[in-house]
mmCIF file of C-alpha atoms in Angstrom:
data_model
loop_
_atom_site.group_PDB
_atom_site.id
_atom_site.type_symbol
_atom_site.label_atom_id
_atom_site.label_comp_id
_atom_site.label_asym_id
_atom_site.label_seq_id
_atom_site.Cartn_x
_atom_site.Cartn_y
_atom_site.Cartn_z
ATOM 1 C CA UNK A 996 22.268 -26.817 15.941
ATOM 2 C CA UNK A 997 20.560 -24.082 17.554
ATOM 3 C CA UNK A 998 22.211 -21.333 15.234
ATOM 4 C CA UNK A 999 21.437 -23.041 12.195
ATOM 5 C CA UNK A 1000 17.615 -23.694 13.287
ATOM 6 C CA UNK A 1001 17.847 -19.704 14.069
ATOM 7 C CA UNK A 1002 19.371 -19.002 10.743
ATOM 8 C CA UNK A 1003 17.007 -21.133 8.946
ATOM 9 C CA UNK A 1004 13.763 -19.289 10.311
ATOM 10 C CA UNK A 1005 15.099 -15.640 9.657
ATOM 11 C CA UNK A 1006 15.463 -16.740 6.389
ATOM 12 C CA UNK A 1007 11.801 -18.292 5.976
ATOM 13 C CA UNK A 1008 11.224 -14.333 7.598
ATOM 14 C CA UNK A 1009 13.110 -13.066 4.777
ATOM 15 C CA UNK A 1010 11.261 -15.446 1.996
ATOM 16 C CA UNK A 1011 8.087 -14.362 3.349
ATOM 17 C CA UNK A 1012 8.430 -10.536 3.755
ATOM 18 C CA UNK A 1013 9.845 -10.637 0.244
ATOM 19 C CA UNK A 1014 6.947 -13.108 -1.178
ATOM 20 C CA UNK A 1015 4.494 -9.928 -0.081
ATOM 21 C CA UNK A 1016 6.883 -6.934 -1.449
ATOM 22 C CA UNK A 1017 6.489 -9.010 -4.531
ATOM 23 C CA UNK A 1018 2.828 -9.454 -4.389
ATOM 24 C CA UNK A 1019 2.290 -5.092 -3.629
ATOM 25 C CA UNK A 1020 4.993 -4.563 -6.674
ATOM 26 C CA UNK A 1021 2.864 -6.328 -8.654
ATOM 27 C CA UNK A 1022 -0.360 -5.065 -7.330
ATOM 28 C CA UNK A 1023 1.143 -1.596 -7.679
ATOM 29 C CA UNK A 1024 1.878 -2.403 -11.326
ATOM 30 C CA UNK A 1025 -1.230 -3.523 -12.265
ATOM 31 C CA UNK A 1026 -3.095 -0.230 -10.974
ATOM 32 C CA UNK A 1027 -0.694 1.919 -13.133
ATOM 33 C CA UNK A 1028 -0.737 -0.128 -16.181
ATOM 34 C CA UNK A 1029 -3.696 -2.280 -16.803
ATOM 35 C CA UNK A 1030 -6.147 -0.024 -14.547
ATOM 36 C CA UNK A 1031 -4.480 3.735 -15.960
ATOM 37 C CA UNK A 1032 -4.089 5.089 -12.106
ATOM 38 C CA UNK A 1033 -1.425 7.435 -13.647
ATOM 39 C CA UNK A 1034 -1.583 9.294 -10.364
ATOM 40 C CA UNK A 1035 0.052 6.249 -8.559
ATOM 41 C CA UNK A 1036 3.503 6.658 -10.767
ATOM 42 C CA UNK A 1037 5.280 8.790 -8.002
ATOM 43 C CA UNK A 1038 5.545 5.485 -5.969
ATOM 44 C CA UNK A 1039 7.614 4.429 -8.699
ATOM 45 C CA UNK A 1040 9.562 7.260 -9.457
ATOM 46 C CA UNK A 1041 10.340 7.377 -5.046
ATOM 47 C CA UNK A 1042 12.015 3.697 -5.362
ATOM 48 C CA UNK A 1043 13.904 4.815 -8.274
ATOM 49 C CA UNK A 1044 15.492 8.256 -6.296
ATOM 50 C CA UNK A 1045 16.077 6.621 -3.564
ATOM 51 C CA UNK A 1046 17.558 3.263 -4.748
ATOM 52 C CA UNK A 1047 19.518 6.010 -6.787
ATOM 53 C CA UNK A 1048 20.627 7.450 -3.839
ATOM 54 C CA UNK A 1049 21.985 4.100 -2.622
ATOM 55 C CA UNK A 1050 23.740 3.775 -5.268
ATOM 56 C CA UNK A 1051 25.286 7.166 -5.372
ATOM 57 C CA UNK A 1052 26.081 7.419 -1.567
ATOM 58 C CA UNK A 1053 28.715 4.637 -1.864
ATOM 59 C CA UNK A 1054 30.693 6.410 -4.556
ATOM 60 C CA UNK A 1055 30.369 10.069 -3.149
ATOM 61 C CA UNK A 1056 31.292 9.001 0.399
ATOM 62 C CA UNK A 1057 33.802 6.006 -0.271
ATOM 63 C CA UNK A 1058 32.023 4.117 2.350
ATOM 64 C CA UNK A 1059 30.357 0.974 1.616
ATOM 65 C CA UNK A 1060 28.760 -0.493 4.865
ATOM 66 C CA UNK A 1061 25.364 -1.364 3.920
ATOM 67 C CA UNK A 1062 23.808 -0.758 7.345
ATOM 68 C CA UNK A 1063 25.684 2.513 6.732
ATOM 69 C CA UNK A 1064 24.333 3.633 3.166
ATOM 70 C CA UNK A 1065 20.885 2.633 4.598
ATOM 71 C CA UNK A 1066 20.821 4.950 7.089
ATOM 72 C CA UNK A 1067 21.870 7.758 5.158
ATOM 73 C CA UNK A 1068 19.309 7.113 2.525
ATOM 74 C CA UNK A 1069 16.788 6.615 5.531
ATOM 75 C CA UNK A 1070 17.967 10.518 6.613
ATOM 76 C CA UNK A 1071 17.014 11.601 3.822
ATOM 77 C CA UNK A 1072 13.676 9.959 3.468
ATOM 78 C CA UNK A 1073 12.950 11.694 6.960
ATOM 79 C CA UNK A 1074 14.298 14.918 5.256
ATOM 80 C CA UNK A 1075 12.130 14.869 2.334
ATOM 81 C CA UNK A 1076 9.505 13.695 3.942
ATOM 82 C CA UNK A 1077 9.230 16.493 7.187
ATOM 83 C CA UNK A 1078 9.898 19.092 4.621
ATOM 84 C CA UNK A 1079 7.269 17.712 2.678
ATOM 85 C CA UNK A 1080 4.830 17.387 5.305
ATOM 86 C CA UNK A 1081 5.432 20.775 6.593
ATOM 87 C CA UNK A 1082 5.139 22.534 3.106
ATOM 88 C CA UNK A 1083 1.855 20.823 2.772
ATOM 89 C CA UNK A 1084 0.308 21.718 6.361
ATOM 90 C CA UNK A 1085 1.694 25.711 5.275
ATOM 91 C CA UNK A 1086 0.155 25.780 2.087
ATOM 92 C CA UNK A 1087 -2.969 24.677 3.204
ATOM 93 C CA UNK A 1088 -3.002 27.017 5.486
ATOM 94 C CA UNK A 1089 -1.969 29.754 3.361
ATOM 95 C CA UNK A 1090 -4.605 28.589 0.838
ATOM 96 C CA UNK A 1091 -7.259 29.108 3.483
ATOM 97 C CA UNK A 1092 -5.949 32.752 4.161
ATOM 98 C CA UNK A 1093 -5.781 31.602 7.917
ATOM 99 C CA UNK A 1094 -9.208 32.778 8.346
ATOM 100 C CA UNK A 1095 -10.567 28.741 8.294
ATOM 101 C CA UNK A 1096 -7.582 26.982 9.538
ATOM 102 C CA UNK A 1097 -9.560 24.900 12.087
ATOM 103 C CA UNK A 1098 -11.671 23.476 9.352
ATOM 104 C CA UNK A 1099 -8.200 22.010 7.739
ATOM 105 C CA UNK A 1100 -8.730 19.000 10.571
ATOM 106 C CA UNK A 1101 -12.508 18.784 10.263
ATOM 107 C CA UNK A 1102 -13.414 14.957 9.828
ATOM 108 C CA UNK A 1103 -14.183 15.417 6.297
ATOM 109 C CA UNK A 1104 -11.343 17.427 5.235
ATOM 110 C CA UNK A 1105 -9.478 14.529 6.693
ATOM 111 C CA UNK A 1106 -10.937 11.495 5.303
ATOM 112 C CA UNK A 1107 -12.964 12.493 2.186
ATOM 113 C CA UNK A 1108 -10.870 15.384 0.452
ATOM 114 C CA UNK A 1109 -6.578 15.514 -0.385
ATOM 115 C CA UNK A 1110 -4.747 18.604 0.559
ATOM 116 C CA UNK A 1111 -2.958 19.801 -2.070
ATOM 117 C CA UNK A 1112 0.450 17.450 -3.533
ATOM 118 C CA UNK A 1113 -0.690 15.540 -0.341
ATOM 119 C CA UNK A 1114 -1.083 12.306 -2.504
ATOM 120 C CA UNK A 1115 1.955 12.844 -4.166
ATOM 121 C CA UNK A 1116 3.630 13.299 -0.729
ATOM 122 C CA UNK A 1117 2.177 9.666 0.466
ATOM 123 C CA UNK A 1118 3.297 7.783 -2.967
ATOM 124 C CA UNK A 1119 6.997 9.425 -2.298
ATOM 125 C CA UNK A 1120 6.839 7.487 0.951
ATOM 126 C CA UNK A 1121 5.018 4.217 -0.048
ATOM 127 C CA UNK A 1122 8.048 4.003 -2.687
ATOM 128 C CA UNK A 1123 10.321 4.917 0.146
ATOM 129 C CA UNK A 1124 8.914 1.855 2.671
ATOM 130 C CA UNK A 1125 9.428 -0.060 -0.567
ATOM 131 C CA UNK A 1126 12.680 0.579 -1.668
ATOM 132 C CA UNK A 1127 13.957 0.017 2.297
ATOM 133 C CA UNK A 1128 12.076 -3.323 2.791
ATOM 134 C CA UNK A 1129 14.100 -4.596 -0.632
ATOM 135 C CA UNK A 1130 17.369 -3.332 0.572
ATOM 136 C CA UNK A 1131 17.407 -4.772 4.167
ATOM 137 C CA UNK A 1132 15.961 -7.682 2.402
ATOM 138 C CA UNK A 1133 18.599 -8.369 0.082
ATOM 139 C CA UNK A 1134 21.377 -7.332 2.292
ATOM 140 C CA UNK A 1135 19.907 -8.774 5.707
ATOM 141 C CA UNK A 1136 19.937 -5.774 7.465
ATOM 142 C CA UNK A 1137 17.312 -7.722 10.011
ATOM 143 C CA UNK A 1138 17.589 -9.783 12.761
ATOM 144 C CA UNK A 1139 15.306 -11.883 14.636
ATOM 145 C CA UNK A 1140 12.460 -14.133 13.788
ATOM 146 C CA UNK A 1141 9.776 -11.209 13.189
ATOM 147 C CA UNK A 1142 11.813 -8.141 12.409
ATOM 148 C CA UNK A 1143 10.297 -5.056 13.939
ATOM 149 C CA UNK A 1144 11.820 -2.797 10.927
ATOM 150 C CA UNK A 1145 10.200 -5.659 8.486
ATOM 151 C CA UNK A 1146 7.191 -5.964 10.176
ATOM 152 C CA UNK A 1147 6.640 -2.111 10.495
ATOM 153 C CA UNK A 1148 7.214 -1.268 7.120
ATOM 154 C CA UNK A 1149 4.638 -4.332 6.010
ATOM 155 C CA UNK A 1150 2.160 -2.704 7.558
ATOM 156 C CA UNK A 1151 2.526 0.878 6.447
ATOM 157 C CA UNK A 1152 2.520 -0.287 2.794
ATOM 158 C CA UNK A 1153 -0.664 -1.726 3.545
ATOM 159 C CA UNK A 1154 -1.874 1.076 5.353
ATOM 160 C CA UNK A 1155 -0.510 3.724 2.437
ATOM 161 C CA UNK A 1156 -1.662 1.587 -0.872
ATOM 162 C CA UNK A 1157 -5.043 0.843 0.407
ATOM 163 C CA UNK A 1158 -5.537 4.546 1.084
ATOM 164 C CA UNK A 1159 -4.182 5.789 -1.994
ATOM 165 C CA UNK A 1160 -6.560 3.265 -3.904
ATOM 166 C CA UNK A 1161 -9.177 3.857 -2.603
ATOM 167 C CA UNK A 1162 -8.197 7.961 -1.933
ATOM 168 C CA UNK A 1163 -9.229 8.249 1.640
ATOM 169 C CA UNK A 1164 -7.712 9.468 4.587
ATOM 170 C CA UNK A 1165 -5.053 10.639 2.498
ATOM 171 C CA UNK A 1166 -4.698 14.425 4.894
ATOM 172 C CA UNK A 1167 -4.464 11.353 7.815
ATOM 173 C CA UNK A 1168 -2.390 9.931 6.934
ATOM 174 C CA UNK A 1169 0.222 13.038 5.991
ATOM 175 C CA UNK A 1170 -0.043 14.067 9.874
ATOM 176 C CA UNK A 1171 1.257 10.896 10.877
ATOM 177 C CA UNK A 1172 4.306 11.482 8.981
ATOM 178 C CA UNK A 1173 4.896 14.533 10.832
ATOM 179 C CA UNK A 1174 7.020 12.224 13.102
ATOM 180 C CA UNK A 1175 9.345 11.868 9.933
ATOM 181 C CA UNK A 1176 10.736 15.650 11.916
ATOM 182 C CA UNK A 1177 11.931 13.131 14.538
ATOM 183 C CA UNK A 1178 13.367 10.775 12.246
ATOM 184 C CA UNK A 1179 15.663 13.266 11.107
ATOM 185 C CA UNK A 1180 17.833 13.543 14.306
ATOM 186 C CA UNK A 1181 17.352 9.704 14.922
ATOM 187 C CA UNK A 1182 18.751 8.920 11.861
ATOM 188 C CA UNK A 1183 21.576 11.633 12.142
ATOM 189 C CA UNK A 1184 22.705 10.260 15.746
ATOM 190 C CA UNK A 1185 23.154 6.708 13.924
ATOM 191 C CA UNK A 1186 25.000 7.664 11.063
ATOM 192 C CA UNK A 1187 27.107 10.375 13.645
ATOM 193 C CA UNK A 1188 27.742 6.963 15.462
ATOM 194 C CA UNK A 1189 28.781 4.872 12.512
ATOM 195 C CA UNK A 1190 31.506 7.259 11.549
ATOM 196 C CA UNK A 1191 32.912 7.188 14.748
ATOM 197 C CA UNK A 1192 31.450 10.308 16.917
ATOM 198 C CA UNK A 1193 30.409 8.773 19.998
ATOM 199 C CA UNK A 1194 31.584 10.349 22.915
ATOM 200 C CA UNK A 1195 29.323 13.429 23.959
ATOM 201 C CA UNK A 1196 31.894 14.798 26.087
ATOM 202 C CA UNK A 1197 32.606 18.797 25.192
ATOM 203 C CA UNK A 1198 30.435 18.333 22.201
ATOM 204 C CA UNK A 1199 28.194 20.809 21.532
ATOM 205 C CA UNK A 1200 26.797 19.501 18.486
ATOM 206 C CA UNK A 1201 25.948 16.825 19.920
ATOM 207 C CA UNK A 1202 24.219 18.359 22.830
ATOM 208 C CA UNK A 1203 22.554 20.175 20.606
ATOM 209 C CA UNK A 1204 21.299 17.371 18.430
ATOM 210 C CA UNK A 1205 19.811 15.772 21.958
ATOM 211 C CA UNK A 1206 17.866 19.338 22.704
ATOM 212 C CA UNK A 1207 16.244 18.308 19.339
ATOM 213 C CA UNK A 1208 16.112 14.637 19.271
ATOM 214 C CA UNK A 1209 14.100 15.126 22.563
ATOM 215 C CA UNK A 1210 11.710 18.074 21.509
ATOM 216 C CA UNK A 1211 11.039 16.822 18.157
ATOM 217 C CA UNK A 1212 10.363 13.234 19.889
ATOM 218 C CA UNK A 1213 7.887 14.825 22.415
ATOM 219 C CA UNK A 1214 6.034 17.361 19.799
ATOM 220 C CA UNK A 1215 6.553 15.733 16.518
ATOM 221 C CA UNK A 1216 6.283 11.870 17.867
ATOM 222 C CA UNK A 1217 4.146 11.795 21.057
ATOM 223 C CA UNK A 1218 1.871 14.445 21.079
ATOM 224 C CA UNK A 1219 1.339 14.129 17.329
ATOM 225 C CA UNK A 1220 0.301 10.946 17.307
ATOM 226 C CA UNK A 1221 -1.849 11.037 20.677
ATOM 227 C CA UNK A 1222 -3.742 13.859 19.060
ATOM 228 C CA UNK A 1223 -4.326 12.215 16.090
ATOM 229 C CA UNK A 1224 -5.709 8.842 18.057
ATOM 230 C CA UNK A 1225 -7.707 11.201 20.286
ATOM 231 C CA UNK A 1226 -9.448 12.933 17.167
ATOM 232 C CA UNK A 1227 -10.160 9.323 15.719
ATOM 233 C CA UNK A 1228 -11.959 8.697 19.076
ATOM 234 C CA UNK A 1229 -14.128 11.617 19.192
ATOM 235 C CA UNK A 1230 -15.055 11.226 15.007
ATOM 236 C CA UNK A 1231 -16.148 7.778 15.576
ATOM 237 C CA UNK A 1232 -19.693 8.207 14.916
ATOM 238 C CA UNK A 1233 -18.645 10.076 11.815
ATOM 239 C CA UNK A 1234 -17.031 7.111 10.136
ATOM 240 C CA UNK A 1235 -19.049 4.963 7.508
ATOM 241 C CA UNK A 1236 -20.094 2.029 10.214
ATOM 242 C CA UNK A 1237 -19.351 -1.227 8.823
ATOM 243 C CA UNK A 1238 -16.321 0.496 7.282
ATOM 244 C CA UNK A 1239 -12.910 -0.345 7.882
ATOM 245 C CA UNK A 1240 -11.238 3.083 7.489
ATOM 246 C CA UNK A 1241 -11.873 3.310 11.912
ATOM 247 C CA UNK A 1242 -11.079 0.335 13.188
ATOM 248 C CA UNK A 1243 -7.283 -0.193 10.777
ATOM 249 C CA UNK A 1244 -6.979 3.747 11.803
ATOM 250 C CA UNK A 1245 -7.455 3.098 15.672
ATOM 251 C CA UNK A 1246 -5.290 -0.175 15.615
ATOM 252 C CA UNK A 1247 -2.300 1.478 13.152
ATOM 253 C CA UNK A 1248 -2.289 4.525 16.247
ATOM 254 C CA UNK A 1249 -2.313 1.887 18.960
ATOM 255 C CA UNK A 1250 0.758 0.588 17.116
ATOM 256 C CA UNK A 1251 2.169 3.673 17.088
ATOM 257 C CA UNK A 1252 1.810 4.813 20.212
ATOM 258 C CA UNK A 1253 3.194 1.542 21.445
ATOM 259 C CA UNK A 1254 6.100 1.682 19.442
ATOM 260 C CA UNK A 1255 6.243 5.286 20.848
ATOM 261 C CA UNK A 1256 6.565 4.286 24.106
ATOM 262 C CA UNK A 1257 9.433 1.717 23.891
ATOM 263 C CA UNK A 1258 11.155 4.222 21.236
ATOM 264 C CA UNK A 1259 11.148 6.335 24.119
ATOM 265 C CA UNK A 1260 12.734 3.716 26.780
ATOM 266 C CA UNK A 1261 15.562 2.916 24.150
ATOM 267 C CA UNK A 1262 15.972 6.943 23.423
ATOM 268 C CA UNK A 1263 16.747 7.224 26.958
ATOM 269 C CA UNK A 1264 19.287 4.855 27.804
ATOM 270 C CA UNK A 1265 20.892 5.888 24.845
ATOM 271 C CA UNK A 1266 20.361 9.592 26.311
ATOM 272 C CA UNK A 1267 22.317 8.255 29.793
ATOM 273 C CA UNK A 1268 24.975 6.020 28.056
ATOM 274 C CA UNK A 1269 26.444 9.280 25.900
ATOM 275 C CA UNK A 1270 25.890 11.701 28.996
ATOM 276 C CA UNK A 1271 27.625 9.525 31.322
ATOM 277 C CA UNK A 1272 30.396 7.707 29.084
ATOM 278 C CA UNK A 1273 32.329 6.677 31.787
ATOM 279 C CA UNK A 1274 29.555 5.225 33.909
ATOM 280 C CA UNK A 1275 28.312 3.285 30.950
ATOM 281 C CA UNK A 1276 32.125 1.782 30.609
ATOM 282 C CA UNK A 1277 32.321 1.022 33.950
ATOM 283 C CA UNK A 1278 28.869 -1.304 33.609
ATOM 284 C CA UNK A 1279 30.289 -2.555 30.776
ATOM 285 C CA UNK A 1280 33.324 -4.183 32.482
ATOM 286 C CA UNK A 1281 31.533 -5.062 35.169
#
């Protein structure tokens, strides 16, 4: 009785995450068609490459776990996306012949102007969040009665779409992707996993992958992110008051730096568990 009540609310979840994908598909439709926001098309043209690439990675790989294929599409939405992100910061830079970098992160750089293909960068991702709330969606790649995964990417396609309609704190937002870096090794320890590398012992790939898992975490993922929330704090009286552009900013970096924090916790048990194989066996059977 209990299992079926459990499996009847995840899928009341699952009607109601997919009741609001349907309602920002059509809102996203509406701006590109009846309102001519031609510039919002990359967020279609992301779902289509990377529901492409779910498509593909079945076929080239011969592997057709759907947890699996996710994960490899999700590597290379943190791929794309770092790469992005860091091509954008660069040129920027390089566009301000390095004499005027510091004014890059001035508050109105930030919030009132778009570094260049920075939009374009933050529709490739809003199609992304799209595209990977569908597929866990339709494949139930969830558990639980509020999904952290579903829940997360909920919010950022709030967060993204409002920004991109109204084009504001667009160069914000493409720092906070800078975690994406991060992503990358998370992404390529669960798919290592999946195939069947798990044991660390006289690895030294996957030592190596841990050296960066944990840098990229620290610099890329915490210090990012606390940087970011302690600029927000200190360019609080430059923010339109009454707006709302401070407050969902301060609350999305709260999130963050939650989820941060117990991101962390999980990274390092994980951390222990492939160091100490044995140990983690022995607790096991015990």
């Amino acid at each position: 009785m209990a299992m079926g009540s459990g499996f009847n609310q995840e899928t009341k979840t699952g009607a109601f995450f997919m009741a609001t994908l349907l309602i920002w598909v059509f809102s996203v439709l509406w701006e590109i068609l009846i309102n001519k926001r031609t510039k919002l098309f990359p967020i279609v043209l992301s779902f289509i490459f990377y529901q492409s690439a779910n498509w593909v990675i079945p076929k080239l790989l011969r592997i057709h776990d759907r947890l699996f294929v996710n994960t490899c599409v999700s590597l290379l939405h943190s791929s794309t996306t770092s790469a992005s992100v860091l091509f954008i910061l660069v040129n920027q830079s390089m566009i301000s012949n390095g004499v005027n970098v510091n004014q890059m992160f001035e508050h109105s750089q930030l919030v009132e102007h778009t570094w260049t293909w920075a939009f374009t960068a933050l529709c490739f991702s809003c199609g992304y969040f799209a595209y990977d709330q569908l597929d866990m969606l339709l494949h139930r790649l969830y558990s639980g009665w509020i999904p952290s995964i579903l829940l997360h990417h909920f919010l950022l396609l709030i967060c993204f779409t409002l920004a991109l309609y109204r084009n504001v704190a667009i160069n914000y937002l493409i720092l906070t992707l800078i975690c994406e870096l991060h992503s990358v090794f998370l992404h390529l320890r669960k798919v290592r996993r999946m195939a069947g590398f798990r044991d660390c012992n006289g690895s030294i790939f996957v030592k190596v992958e841990w050296v960066l898992n944990w840098t990229t975490f620290v610099l890329a993922r915490v210090v990012s992110h606390i940087l970011i929330t302690v600029k927000l704090i200190r360019d609080a009286s430059k923010f339109d008051k009454g707006g709302v552009e401070l407050p969902l900013a301060l609350f999305g970096m709260a999130g963050m730096n939650l989820l941060n924090t117990f991101l962390g916790i999980d990274l390092f048990k994980a951390y222990r568990r492939e160091m100490n194989p044995q140990r983690s066996r022995k607790n096991h059977h015990d």
